[in-house]
C-alpha cells in the first residue's frame, strides 16, 4: 500500500514541481501587474456633522437615536487597496451634514425630512451603493422654561408630631427641550422620605424627576440646569393649648354675666419645643360688654394672637374661635345656714370657742340660675381665729359660694371674745354707716381674705358667673366686697370689679367673703 502511494506521489515529480512554480508565478503576475478591481461590503455607523450649527439655529433633533444607525456600504477598489480599506475602516466615513438645516425649515417642524447619507472614502475607493440611501429625521424648535420644584413627602411624621413645609436649596429649575416635549411637561418633583420622623429630616442629592400630564417620567427627553437638590423638612411637636377669653365693660344695671364660652376652648399648635414652652395659653382680646342686656357673640381669628412666627396652627386646624358671653338678670336670695357648717380655724388649741346656737342668716345676689341652684343647708363658711390674742375681735365669715355669687349688703361679721377659759362668738348685724365700718376695720383680719389663685382654664359650663356689671368675679373682686361699706350696692361693687379685664374660666365653688 505504501509503495503504491509513493509511486503515485513521486510519479512525474519534476513536472508537478514545475506546475506549482508556474501557478505561483502566474498569481504574482496577476496581483502585482494586473491588480484587478474587487468589491467589498462595509458596515459603518452614521455620524452627525455640524450639530452645533443646528442648535445655534434653534433646532433640535427629535429622533437622534434612529438616525445614528448602521449603513451598509458596497465599495470597489483595486485588489491591492481593498484589503487596506477593509481592515482600516476609518478611511471610510458615513455621515449626515446638518448644516443644511436653517431658518427655511421653520415651517417643517414635526414633519419628516429625508436626509441623504454622505460618504467620505479614499480616492482609490469607489462607493458603489449604500443601504439605506437616506434617513428620515424630525426636527423641532428648542425651547426653555423655568418651572417650580414640587417637593413630595413620602410617609408621615411620628404621632403627636407634624411635618412642616419643606425647605429646598433651589425652588425652581430651568428646562431645555423641544417645544413639543416642553408642552408635555406637567411638573418637576423631588421625593423625601419621612419614615415616622420625630425630628427634622435633611435629605441631600434628591433627584429631580420630570413628569407629563399622565405622571409618566419624561426626564430623559429634557435637559435640566440642575439634576439634584437638597431638602430639609422641619418636624415639630404638637401641643394642645387652652384659649382664654376676656371681657371688659359693665352690662346694664341689674344684669350679670353668667358664663363665657369659647368654641373651641383649646387649639393645637406646632413649633420648636422651646417656643411651645413659652405658650401656656392663647389670650384673646376682651369682649366689650358695655350696657348689654342679652347674650353676645364675637368671632376671633386665632392666628392673629399666636406669638409671631415661632408657633403656628396645626395643618387643617380651624382658625376661628367663637366667644359667647351669656347674660342673666340679677337675683337676690336670703339664705340661712346652720352653725355646724362653720369651720373654726385656730392655732391656739388651749382656747375654747363657743358659737351662737342660732343659724346664720344672710343674703346673696348674682345670676338667677346660679343663685337658685344654691342649697342653703350645704353652704359652708370659715371663721379664722388663728393668731388672734386674748380680747374682743370682729372677724368676717368667709362663705363658700358658687363663682360670681356674692354676699349682699356687706360681709357677715362675728364678734369673738377670746379668753383662757372660753371664747364666745356673737353674730353682728351689718354696719349702718361707713364710720362704723372704719371703726372695726383694724380688727378685721386681712388674712381672712383668701389668696388670689391663678386663672383656671376656660370652662364651657353656665356656672361661670359674674358680679353685676363687672364681668366674672374672681376672689380678688370678692375681697373688694368685704372691704366696702356694708351698704354698698351692686353699682359700687361693679365699679370696683371693672377696673381691669376679668379672665374667664373660674371654677365653681370659689370661696366668697
CSV table of C-alpha atoms in Angstrom, one decimal:
chain,number,residue,atom,x,y,z
A,1,UNK,CA,0.0,0.0,0.0
A,2,UNK,CA,2.8,2.4,0.9
A,3,UNK,CA,4.7,1.5,-2.2
A,4,UNK,CA,1.7,2.2,-4.3
A,5,UNK,CA,1.1,5.6,-2.7
A,6,UNK,CA,4.8,6.5,-3.1
A,7,UNK,CA,4.6,5.6,-6.7
A,8,UNK,CA,1.7,7.9,-7.3
A,9,UNK,CA,3.2,10.8,-5.3
A,10,UNK,CA,6.6,10.7,-7.0
A,11,UNK,CA,5.5,9.8,-10.4
A,12,UNK,CA,6.3,12.8,-12.8
A,13,UNK,CA,7.5,14.6,-9.7
A,14,UNK,CA,9.5,17.1,-11.8
A,15,UNK,CA,6.5,18.1,-13.8
A,16,UNK,CA,4.5,18.6,-10.7
A,17,UNK,CA,7.1,20.9,-9.2
A,18,UNK,CA,7.2,22.9,-12.5
A,19,UNK,CA,3.4,23.2,-12.5
A,20,UNK,CA,3.4,24.6,-8.9
A,21,UNK,CA,6.1,27.1,-9.7
A,22,UNK,CA,4.2,28.2,-12.8
A,23,UNK,CA,1.0,28.8,-10.7
A,24,UNK,CA,2.8,30.9,-8.1
A,25,UNK,CA,4.4,32.9,-10.9
A,26,UNK,CA,1.0,33.5,-12.5
A,27,UNK,CA,-0.6,34.6,-9.2
A,28,UNK,CA,2.2,37.0,-8.6
A,29,UNK,CA,1.9,38.5,-12.1
A,30,UNK,CA,-1.9,38.9,-11.6
A,31,UNK,CA,-1.5,40.5,-8.2
A,32,UNK,CA,1.3,42.9,-9.0
A,33,UNK,CA,1.0,43.7,-12.6
A,34,UNK,CA,-2.7,43.3,-13.5
A,35,UNK,CA,-4.1,44.4,-10.0
A,36,UNK,CA,-7.8,43.8,-10.7
A,37,UNK,CA,-10.9,45.6,-9.1
A,38,UNK,CA,-12.6,43.9,-6.2
A,39,UNK,CA,-15.9,44.7,-4.3
A,40,UNK,CA,-16.3,44.6,-0.6
A,41,UNK,CA,-19.3,45.3,1.8
A,42,UNK,CA,-18.5,47.5,4.9
A,43,UNK,CA,-20.9,48.3,7.8
A,44,UNK,CA,-20.5,51.9,9.1
A,45,UNK,CA,-22.2,53.9,11.9
A,46,UNK,CA,-23.8,57.1,10.6
A,47,UNK,CA,-22.4,60.2,12.4
A,48,UNK,CA,-23.8,63.7,12.6
A,49,UNK,CA,-21.8,66.7,11.4
A,50,UNK,CA,-22.4,70.3,12.3
A,51,UNK,CA,-24.9,69.5,15.0
A,52,UNK,CA,-23.7,72.6,16.9
A,53,UNK,CA,-24.9,74.8,14.0
A,54,UNK,CA,-28.3,73.0,14.2
A,55,UNK,CA,-28.6,74.0,17.8
A,56,UNK,CA,-27.3,77.5,17.0
A,57,UNK,CA,-30.2,77.9,14.6
A,58,UNK,CA,-32.5,76.9,17.5
A,59,UNK,CA,-33.4,73.4,16.2
A,60,UNK,CA,-33.1,70.0,17.9
A,61,UNK,CA,-33.3,66.5,16.5
A,62,UNK,CA,-36.3,64.6,17.7
A,63,UNK,CA,-35.2,61.1,16.6
A,64,UNK,CA,-31.5,61.1,17.1
A,65,UNK,CA,-31.4,57.5,18.2
A,66,UNK,CA,-32.9,56.3,15.0
A,67,UNK,CA,-30.6,58.4,12.8
A,68,UNK,CA,-27.3,57.2,14.3
A,69,UNK,CA,-27.7,53.7,13.0
A,70,UNK,CA,-25.5,51.4,10.8
A,71,UNK,CA,-25.4,51.7,7.0
A,72,UNK,CA,-24.1,49.1,4.6
A,73,UNK,CA,-21.6,50.5,2.1
A,74,UNK,CA,-20.6,48.5,-1.0
A,75,UNK,CA,-17.2,49.7,-2.2
A,76,UNK,CA,-15.0,48.8,-5.1
A,77,UNK,CA,-11.2,49.2,-5.4
A,78,UNK,CA,-8.0,47.6,-6.7
A,79,UNK,CA,-7.2,44.4,-5.2
A,80,UNK,CA,-4.2,45.9,-3.5
A,81,UNK,CA,-6.2,48.6,-1.9
A,82,UNK,CA,-9.4,46.8,-1.0
A,83,UNK,CA,-7.8,44.9,1.9
A,84,UNK,CA,-6.3,48.0,3.4
A,85,UNK,CA,-9.7,49.8,3.2
A,86,UNK,CA,-11.5,46.9,4.7
A,87,UNK,CA,-9.0,46.4,7.6
A,88,UNK,CA,-8.7,50.1,8.3
A,89,UNK,CA,-12.4,51.2,8.1
A,90,UNK,CA,-11.7,54.8,9.4
A,91,UNK,CA,-10.7,55.5,5.9
A,92,UNK,CA,-14.4,55.4,5.1
A,93,UNK,CA,-16.9,57.6,6.9
A,94,UNK,CA,-20.8,57.8,6.6
A,95,UNK,CA,-22.5,60.9,7.9
A,96,UNK,CA,-25.3,63.4,7.6
A,97,UNK,CA,-24.5,67.0,7.4
A,98,UNK,CA,-26.9,69.1,9.5
A,99,UNK,CA,-25.5,72.4,8.2
A,100,UNK,CA,-28.3,72.4,5.6
A,101,UNK,CA,-31.0,72.8,8.3
A,102,UNK,CA,-31.5,76.6,8.5
A,103,UNK,CA,-34.4,79.1,9.1
A,104,UNK,CA,-36.1,77.8,6.0
A,105,UNK,CA,-37.1,74.7,7.9
A,106,UNK,CA,-39.2,76.6,10.4
A,107,UNK,CA,-42.3,75.5,8.6
A,108,UNK,CA,-41.3,71.9,8.6
A,109,UNK,CA,-41.3,71.4,12.4
A,110,UNK,CA,-42.6,67.9,13.2
A,111,UNK,CA,-42.7,66.9,9.5
A,112,UNK,CA,-40.5,64.1,8.2
A,113,UNK,CA,-37.3,65.3,6.5
A,114,UNK,CA,-35.3,63.0,4.2
A,115,UNK,CA,-31.6,63.5,4.5
A,116,UNK,CA,-29.1,61.7,2.2
A,117,UNK,CA,-26.3,59.8,3.7
A,118,UNK,CA,-22.9,61.2,2.6
A,119,UNK,CA,-19.7,59.0,2.5
A,120,UNK,CA,-16.1,60.0,2.7
A,121,UNK,CA,-13.8,57.4,1.1
A,122,UNK,CA,-10.2,57.4,-0.2
A,123,UNK,CA,-9.7,58.4,-3.9
A,124,UNK,CA,-8.8,54.8,-4.9
A,125,UNK,CA,-12.1,53.6,-3.4
A,126,UNK,CA,-15.4,53.9,-5.2
A,127,UNK,CA,-18.7,53.6,-3.3
A,128,UNK,CA,-20.9,51.6,-5.5
A,129,UNK,CA,-24.0,51.7,-3.3
A,130,UNK,CA,-25.3,52.2,0.3
A,131,UNK,CA,-28.2,50.8,2.2
A,132,UNK,CA,-30.1,52.8,3.2
A,133,UNK,CA,-29.5,55.7,0.8
A,134,UNK,CA,-31.1,58.2,3.2
A,135,UNK,CA,-32.6,58.6,6.6
A,136,UNK,CA,-35.8,60.3,7.8
A,137,UNK,CA,-35.4,62.9,10.6
A,138,UNK,CA,-37.7,65.1,12.6
A,139,UNK,CA,-36.7,68.5,13.9
A,140,UNK,CA,-38.3,70.9,16.4
A,141,UNK,CA,-37.5,74.3,17.9
A,142,UNK,CA,-35.5,74.3,21.1
A,143,UNK,CA,-37.5,75.9,24.0
A,144,UNK,CA,-36.7,77.0,27.5
A,145,UNK,CA,-38.9,77.2,30.6
A,146,UNK,CA,-38.4,77.7,34.3
A,147,UNK,CA,-40.7,75.5,36.5
A,148,UNK,CA,-41.1,75.2,40.3
A,149,UNK,CA,-39.8,72.2,42.1
A,150,UNK,CA,-42.5,70.4,43.9
A,151,UNK,CA,-41.2,68.5,46.9
A,152,UNK,CA,-43.3,65.4,47.7
A,153,UNK,CA,-43.1,63.8,51.2
A,154,UNK,CA,-43.4,60.0,51.3
A,155,UNK,CA,-44.8,58.9,54.7
A,156,UNK,CA,-45.7,61.0,57.7
A,157,UNK,CA,-44.2,62.2,61.0
A,158,UNK,CA,-44.5,60.3,64.2
A,159,UNK,CA,-47.7,60.5,66.3
A,160,UNK,CA,-48.0,63.9,68.1
A,161,UNK,CA,-45.5,65.4,65.6
A,162,UNK,CA,-46.2,67.2,62.4
A,163,UNK,CA,-44.1,67.8,59.3
A,164,UNK,CA,-43.9,71.4,58.1
A,165,UNK,CA,-43.4,72.8,54.6
A,166,UNK,CA,-40.1,71.6,53.1
A,167,UNK,CA,-37.2,74.0,52.6
A,168,UNK,CA,-35.3,73.4,49.3
A,169,UNK,CA,-31.8,74.5,48.2
A,170,UNK,CA,-33.4,75.6,44.9
A,171,UNK,CA,-37.1,76.2,44.4
A,172,UNK,CA,-37.1,76.2,40.6
A,173,UNK,CA,-35.3,74.6,37.6
A,174,UNK,CA,-34.7,75.6,34.0
A,175,UNK,CA,-35.9,73.0,31.4
A,176,UNK,CA,-34.5,72.9,27.9
A,177,UNK,CA,-36.3,70.7,25.5
A,178,UNK,CA,-38.0,70.6,22.1
A,179,UNK,CA,-41.2,72.7,22.1
A,180,UNK,CA,-43.4,69.7,21.5
A,181,UNK,CA,-41.8,67.9,24.6
A,182,UNK,CA,-41.8,71.0,26.7
A,183,UNK,CA,-45.6,71.3,26.2
A,184,UNK,CA,-45.9,67.9,27.7
A,185,UNK,CA,-44.2,68.8,31.0
A,186,UNK,CA,-46.6,68.9,33.9
A,187,UNK,CA,-44.4,69.0,36.9
A,188,UNK,CA,-40.9,68.7,38.3
A,189,UNK,CA,-40.8,66.7,41.6
A,190,UNK,CA,-38.4,65.7,44.3
A,191,UNK,CA,-39.4,63.0,46.9
A,192,UNK,CA,-38.3,63.0,50.5
A,193,UNK,CA,-39.0,60.0,52.8
A,194,UNK,CA,-40.1,60.9,56.4
A,195,UNK,CA,-40.3,57.3,57.9
A,196,UNK,CA,-42.1,58.2,61.1
A,197,UNK,CA,-39.8,61.1,61.9
A,198,UNK,CA,-39.8,62.9,65.2
A,199,UNK,CA,-37.0,65.4,64.2
A,200,UNK,CA,-36.0,67.4,61.2
A,201,UNK,CA,-35.4,65.4,58.1
A,202,UNK,CA,-32.4,66.5,56.0
A,203,UNK,CA,-32.0,64.9,52.5
A,204,UNK,CA,-29.2,65.7,50.1
A,205,UNK,CA,-28.8,65.0,46.4
A,206,UNK,CA,-32.5,64.4,45.9
A,207,UNK,CA,-33.1,63.6,42.3
A,208,UNK,CA,-35.4,65.7,40.2
A,209,UNK,CA,-38.0,63.9,38.1
A,210,UNK,CA,-39.9,65.5,35.2
A,211,UNK,CA,-43.5,64.2,34.7
A,212,UNK,CA,-46.0,64.7,31.9
A,213,UNK,CA,-49.8,65.0,32.4
A,214,UNK,CA,-50.2,61.3,32.9
A,215,UNK,CA,-47.5,61.3,35.5
A,216,UNK,CA,-45.0,59.5,33.3
A,217,UNK,CA,-41.3,60.0,33.7
A,218,UNK,CA,-40.0,62.1,30.7
A,219,UNK,CA,-36.8,63.2,32.4
A,220,UNK,CA,-34.7,61.6,29.6
A,221,UNK,CA,-36.3,63.8,27.0
A,222,UNK,CA,-35.3,67.1,28.6
A,223,UNK,CA,-32.2,68.8,29.9
A,224,UNK,CA,-32.2,70.4,33.4
A,225,UNK,CA,-29.8,73.1,34.6
A,226,UNK,CA,-29.5,71.0,37.8
A,227,UNK,CA,-30.3,67.4,38.4
A,228,UNK,CA,-30.4,67.2,42.3
A,229,UNK,CA,-31.3,69.4,45.2
A,230,UNK,CA,-31.0,69.4,49.0
A,231,UNK,CA,-34.2,69.4,51.1
A,232,UNK,CA,-34.9,70.0,54.8
A,233,UNK,CA,-38.3,69.1,56.3
A,234,UNK,CA,-38.9,70.6,59.7
A,235,UNK,CA,-40.7,68.3,62.1
A,236,UNK,CA,-42.4,70.0,65.1
A,237,UNK,CA,-44.2,68.6,68.2
A,238,UNK,CA,-47.9,69.2,68.6
A,239,UNK,CA,-49.2,71.0,71.7
A,240,UNK,CA,-52.8,71.4,72.8
A,241,UNK,CA,-53.2,74.9,74.3
A,242,UNK,CA,-56.2,76.4,76.1
A,243,UNK,CA,-57.9,79.5,74.8
A,244,UNK,CA,-58.6,82.2,77.4
A,245,UNK,CA,-61.3,84.7,76.5
A,246,UNK,CA,-61.7,88.0,78.4
A,247,UNK,CA,-64.3,90.8,78.6
A,248,UNK,CA,-64.5,94.4,79.7
A,249,UNK,CA,-67.2,96.9,80.5
A,250,UNK,CA,-70.4,96.6,82.5
A,251,UNK,CA,-73.7,95.2,81.4
A,252,UNK,CA,-76.8,97.2,82.2
A,253,UNK,CA,-77.6,97.6,85.9
A,254,UNK,CA,-79.4,94.5,87.2
A,255,UNK,CA,-77.7,92.1,84.8
A,256,UNK,CA,-74.9,89.6,85.4
A,257,UNK,CA,-72.5,87.7,83.2
A,258,UNK,CA,-73.4,84.1,83.8
A,259,UNK,CA,-70.8,82.5,81.6
A,260,UNK,CA,-68.2,82.9,78.9
A,261,UNK,CA,-67.7,80.0,76.4
A,262,UNK,CA,-65.0,79.9,73.7
A,263,UNK,CA,-65.6,77.3,70.9
A,264,UNK,CA,-63.3,75.6,70.6
A,265,UNK,CA,-61.8,76.0,74.1
A,266,UNK,CA,-58.4,74.8,73.0
A,267,UNK,CA,-56.3,74.8,69.9
A,268,UNK,CA,-53.4,72.6,68.6
A,269,UNK,CA,-50.3,74.5,67.8
A,270,UNK,CA,-46.9,73.4,66.5
A,271,UNK,CA,-43.4,74.9,66.8
A,272,UNK,CA,-40.0,74.3,68.2
A,273,UNK,CA,-40.1,72.8,71.7
A,274,UNK,CA,-38.5,76.0,73.2
A,275,UNK,CA,-41.2,78.1,71.6
A,276,UNK,CA,-44.1,75.9,72.7
A,277,UNK,CA,-42.8,76.1,76.3
A,278,UNK,CA,-43.5,79.9,76.2
A,279,UNK,CA,-47.1,79.4,75.2
A,280,UNK,CA,-49.2,78.3,78.1
A,281,UNK,CA,-52.4,79.7,76.8
A,282,UNK,CA,-53.8,81.8,73.9
A,283,UNK,CA,-55.1,85.1,75.3
A,284,UNK,CA,-57.9,86.7,73.3
A,285,UNK,CA,-58.7,90.4,73.4
A,286,UNK,CA,-61.6,91.4,75.7
A,287,UNK,CA,-65.2,91.4,74.5
A,288,UNK,CA,-66.9,94.7,75.2
A,289,UNK,CA,-70.0,94.2,77.4
A,290,UNK,CA,-70.9,97.9,78.0
A,291,UNK,CA,-74.6,98.3,78.6
A,292,UNK,CA,-75.6,94.9,77.1
A,293,UNK,CA,-78.7,93.1,78.4
A,294,UNK,CA,-78.5,90.0,76.3
A,295,UNK,CA,-76.1,87.3,75.2
A,296,UNK,CA,-73.2,88.5,72.9
A,297,UNK,CA,-71.1,86.6,70.4
A,298,UNK,CA,-67.8,87.6,68.9
A,299,UNK,CA,-65.6,85.7,66.4
A,300,UNK,CA,-61.8,85.9,66.6
A,301,UNK,CA,-59.1,84.7,64.1
A,302,UNK,CA,-56.8,82.7,66.4
A,303,UNK,CA,-53.9,83.2,64.0
A,304,UNK,CA,-53.7,86.9,65.0
A,305,UNK,CA,-53.0,86.1,68.6
A,306,UNK,CA,-50.2,83.5,68.3
A,307,UNK,CA,-46.7,84.5,69.1
A,308,UNK,CA,-45.3,85.7,65.8
A,309,UNK,CA,-43.7,83.2,63.5
A,310,UNK,CA,-42.4,80.9,66.4
A,311,UNK,CA,-45.6,78.9,66.6
A,312,UNK,CA,-48.4,78.2,64.2
A,313,UNK,CA,-51.7,76.3,63.9
A,314,UNK,CA,-51.5,72.6,63.1
A,315,UNK,CA,-52.3,71.9,59.5
A,316,UNK,CA,-56.0,71.6,58.8
A,317,UNK,CA,-57.0,73.2,62.1
A,318,UNK,CA,-59.8,75.7,62.2
A,319,UNK,CA,-58.7,79.3,62.9
A,320,UNK,CA,-62.0,80.8,64.0
A,321,UNK,CA,-62.9,81.0,67.7
A,322,UNK,CA,-66.4,82.0,68.7
A,323,UNK,CA,-66.7,83.5,72.1
A,324,UNK,CA,-70.2,83.5,73.6
A,325,UNK,CA,-71.0,85.7,76.7
A,326,UNK,CA,-74.2,84.8,78.4
A,327,UNK,CA,-76.0,87.5,80.4
A,328,UNK,CA,-78.8,86.9,83.0
A,329,UNK,CA,-80.9,89.2,85.2
A,330,UNK,CA,-79.8,89.6,88.8
A,331,UNK,CA,-81.4,87.6,91.6
A,332,UNK,CA,-81.3,88.2,95.4
A,333,UNK,CA,-82.0,85.4,97.8
A,334,UNK,CA,-82.0,85.1,101.6
A,335,UNK,CA,-80.1,82.1,103.0
A,336,UNK,CA,-79.8,80.5,106.4
A,337,UNK,CA,-77.0,78.1,107.2
A,338,UNK,CA,-76.7,76.2,110.5
A,339,UNK,CA,-73.7,76.9,112.8
A,340,UNK,CA,-72.3,73.4,112.4
A,341,UNK,CA,-71.4,74.4,108.8
A,342,UNK,CA,-69.0,77.0,110.2
A,343,UNK,CA,-65.4,75.8,110.3
A,344,UNK,CA,-63.4,77.4,113.0
A,345,UNK,CA,-59.7,77.9,112.2
A,346,UNK,CA,-57.4,78.5,115.1
A,347,UNK,CA,-53.8,77.8,116.2
A,348,UNK,CA,-54.2,78.2,120.0
A,349,UNK,CA,-55.7,74.8,120.9
A,350,UNK,CA,-55.9,75.6,124.6
A,351,UNK,CA,-58.6,78.2,123.9
A,352,UNK,CA,-62.2,77.2,123.6
A,353,UNK,CA,-64.7,78.7,121.1
A,354,UNK,CA,-68.4,78.9,121.6
A,355,UNK,CA,-70.6,79.8,118.7
A,356,UNK,CA,-74.1,81.2,118.8
A,357,UNK,CA,-76.7,78.5,118.8
A,358,UNK,CA,-78.8,80.0,116.0
A,359,UNK,CA,-78.4,79.7,112.3
A,360,UNK,CA,-76.6,82.4,110.3
A,361,UNK,CA,-79.0,84.4,108.0
A,362,UNK,CA,-77.6,86.4,105.1
A,363,UNK,CA,-78.5,87.5,101.6
A,364,UNK,CA,-76.7,86.7,98.3
A,365,UNK,CA,-77.0,88.1,94.9
A,366,UNK,CA,-75.8,87.0,91.5
A,367,UNK,CA,-77.1,85.5,88.2
A,368,UNK,CA,-80.5,84.0,88.7
A,369,UNK,CA,-79.6,80.5,87.6
A,370,UNK,CA,-76.6,80.3,90.0
A,371,UNK,CA,-78.4,81.8,92.9
A,372,UNK,CA,-81.4,79.5,92.6
A,373,UNK,CA,-79.2,76.4,92.5
A,374,UNK,CA,-77.7,77.1,95.9
A,375,UNK,CA,-78.7,74.5,98.6
A,376,UNK,CA,-78.6,76.6,101.8
A,377,UNK,CA,-78.1,73.6,104.0
A,378,UNK,CA,-74.8,72.8,102.2
A,379,UNK,CA,-73.3,76.3,102.3
A,380,UNK,CA,-70.1,76.2,104.3
A,381,UNK,CA,-68.2,79.1,106.0
A,382,UNK,CA,-64.8,79.6,107.6
A,383,UNK,CA,-64.1,81.6,110.8
A,384,UNK,CA,-60.4,82.2,111.0
A,385,UNK,CA,-59.2,82.9,114.6
A,386,UNK,CA,-55.6,81.9,114.0
A,387,UNK,CA,-53.0,84.3,115.6
A,388,UNK,CA,-55.6,86.3,117.5
A,389,UNK,CA,-54.6,87.3,121.0
A,390,UNK,CA,-57.0,87.4,124.0
A,391,UNK,CA,-59.6,90.0,123.8
A,392,UNK,CA,-62.6,91.0,121.7
A,393,UNK,CA,-62.3,90.7,117.9
A,394,UNK,CA,-64.6,91.2,115.0
A,395,UNK,CA,-63.9,88.6,112.3
A,396,UNK,CA,-65.6,88.2,108.9
A,397,UNK,CA,-67.0,84.9,107.9
A,398,UNK,CA,-65.8,83.5,104.6
A,399,UNK,CA,-68.6,81.7,102.8
A,400,UNK,CA,-68.0,79.1,100.1
A,401,UNK,CA,-70.4,80.2,97.3
A,402,UNK,CA,-70.6,79.5,93.6
A,403,UNK,CA,-68.5,81.7,91.3
A,404,UNK,CA,-70.0,85.2,90.8
A,405,UNK,CA,-72.4,84.8,93.7
A,406,UNK,CA,-71.6,87.3,96.5
A,407,UNK,CA,-72.9,88.2,99.9
A,408,UNK,CA,-75.3,91.1,99.6
A,409,UNK,CA,-75.2,94.1,101.9
A,410,UNK,CA,-71.6,93.6,103.0
A,411,UNK,CA,-69.8,90.8,104.8
A,412,UNK,CA,-71.2,88.9,107.7
A,413,UNK,CA,-69.1,89.5,110.8
A,414,UNK,CA,-68.8,87.6,114.1
A,415,UNK,CA,-67.7,89.2,117.4
A,416,UNK,CA,-65.4,86.8,119.2
A,417,UNK,CA,-64.3,87.0,122.8
A,418,UNK,CA,-61.1,85.0,123.4
A,419,UNK,CA,-60.1,84.1,126.9
A,420,UNK,CA,-58.0,81.5,128.6
A,421,UNK,CA,-61.2,79.7,129.6
A,422,UNK,CA,-63.8,80.1,126.8
A,423,UNK,CA,-64.2,82.1,123.7
A,424,UNK,CA,-67.7,83.2,122.7
A,425,UNK,CA,-68.9,84.4,119.3
A,426,UNK,CA,-71.9,86.6,118.5
A,427,UNK,CA,-73.3,87.3,115.1
A,428,UNK,CA,-73.3,91.0,114.5
A,429,UNK,CA,-75.8,92.8,112.3
A,430,UNK,CA,-74.5,94.7,109.2
A,431,UNK,CA,-73.0,98.0,110.0
A,432,UNK,CA,-75.2,101.0,109.4
A,433,UNK,CA,-72.6,103.6,108.3
A,434,UNK,CA,-69.2,103.9,106.8
A,435,UNK,CA,-67.9,105.4,110.1
A,436,UNK,CA,-68.9,102.3,112.0
A,437,UNK,CA,-67.2,100.2,109.2
A,438,UNK,CA,-64.0,102.1,109.7
A,439,UNK,CA,-64.1,101.7,113.5
A,440,UNK,CA,-63.9,97.9,113.0
A,441,UNK,CA,-61.5,97.9,110.1
A,442,UNK,CA,-58.5,97.5,112.4
A,443,UNK,CA,-59.9,94.3,113.8
A,444,UNK,CA,-60.8,92.7,110.5
A,445,UNK,CA,-58.0,90.4,109.6
A,446,UNK,CA,-56.6,91.0,106.1
A,447,UNK,CA,-55.6,87.3,106.1
A,448,UNK,CA,-59.2,86.3,106.4
A,449,UNK,CA,-59.5,87.0,102.7
A,450,UNK,CA,-58.5,84.0,100.6
A,451,UNK,CA,-55.4,84.4,98.4
A,452,UNK,CA,-56.0,85.1,94.7
A,453,UNK,CA,-55.5,82.0,92.6
A,454,UNK,CA,-54.1,82.0,89.1
A,455,UNK,CA,-56.9,81.9,86.5
A,456,UNK,CA,-58.2,78.5,85.8
A,457,UNK,CA,-58.7,77.1,82.3
A,458,UNK,CA,-61.8,78.2,80.4
A,459,UNK,CA,-65.0,76.4,81.3
A,460,UNK,CA,-67.8,75.9,78.9
A,461,UNK,CA,-70.5,75.5,81.6
A,462,UNK,CA,-73.0,78.0,82.7
A,463,UNK,CA,-71.6,78.2,86.2
A,464,UNK,CA,-69.0,80.8,85.2
A,465,UNK,CA,-70.8,83.7,86.8
A,466,UNK,CA,-70.0,87.3,87.5
A,467,UNK,CA,-71.0,90.2,89.7
A,468,UNK,CA,-73.4,92.8,88.4
A,469,UNK,CA,-72.0,95.0,85.7
A,470,UNK,CA,-68.4,93.8,86.3
A,471,UNK,CA,-67.8,90.6,84.4
A,472,UNK,CA,-66.8,87.4,86.0
A,473,UNK,CA,-66.0,87.8,89.7
A,474,UNK,CA,-62.7,86.5,91.0
A,475,UNK,CA,-61.7,86.1,94.6
A,476,UNK,CA,-59.9,89.5,94.2
A,477,UNK,CA,-63.3,91.1,93.5
A,478,UNK,CA,-64.9,89.4,96.5
A,479,UNK,CA,-62.2,91.0,98.7
A,480,UNK,CA,-63.4,94.3,97.4
A,481,UNK,CA,-66.9,93.4,98.6
A,482,UNK,CA,-65.6,92.6,102.1
A,483,UNK,CA,-63.7,95.9,102.4
A,484,UNK,CA,-66.5,98.0,101.2
A,485,UNK,CA,-69.3,99.6,103.2
A,486,UNK,CA,-72.0,97.2,104.3
A,487,UNK,CA,-74.5,99.4,102.4
A,488,UNK,CA,-72.6,99.3,99.2
A,489,UNK,CA,-74.9,98.3,96.4
A,490,UNK,CA,-74.4,96.5,93.1
A,491,UNK,CA,-73.2,99.6,91.2
A,492,UNK,CA,-70.3,100.3,93.7
A,493,UNK,CA,-69.2,96.7,93.6
A,494,UNK,CA,-69.4,96.6,89.8
A,495,UNK,CA,-67.2,99.6,89.5
A,496,UNK,CA,-64.6,98.1,91.7
A,497,UNK,CA,-64.6,94.9,89.6
A,498,UNK,CA,-64.5,96.7,86.3
A,499,UNK,CA,-61.2,98.5,86.8
A,500,UNK,CA,-59.5,95.8,84.8
A,501,UNK,CA,-60.5,93.0,82.4
A,502,UNK,CA,-61.7,89.8,84.1
A,503,UNK,CA,-60.3,86.5,83.0
A,504,UNK,CA,-62.9,83.8,82.1
A,505,UNK,CA,-62.8,80.2,83.4
A,506,UNK,CA,-63.2,80.5,87.2
A,507,UNK,CA,-64.2,77.1,88.6
A,508,UNK,CA,-67.5,76.7,90.5
A,509,UNK,CA,-67.2,76.7,94.3
A,510,UNK,CA,-64.8,79.6,94.6
A,511,UNK,CA,-64.7,81.0,98.1
A,512,UNK,CA,-66.5,84.3,98.6
A,513,UNK,CA,-66.4,86.5,101.6
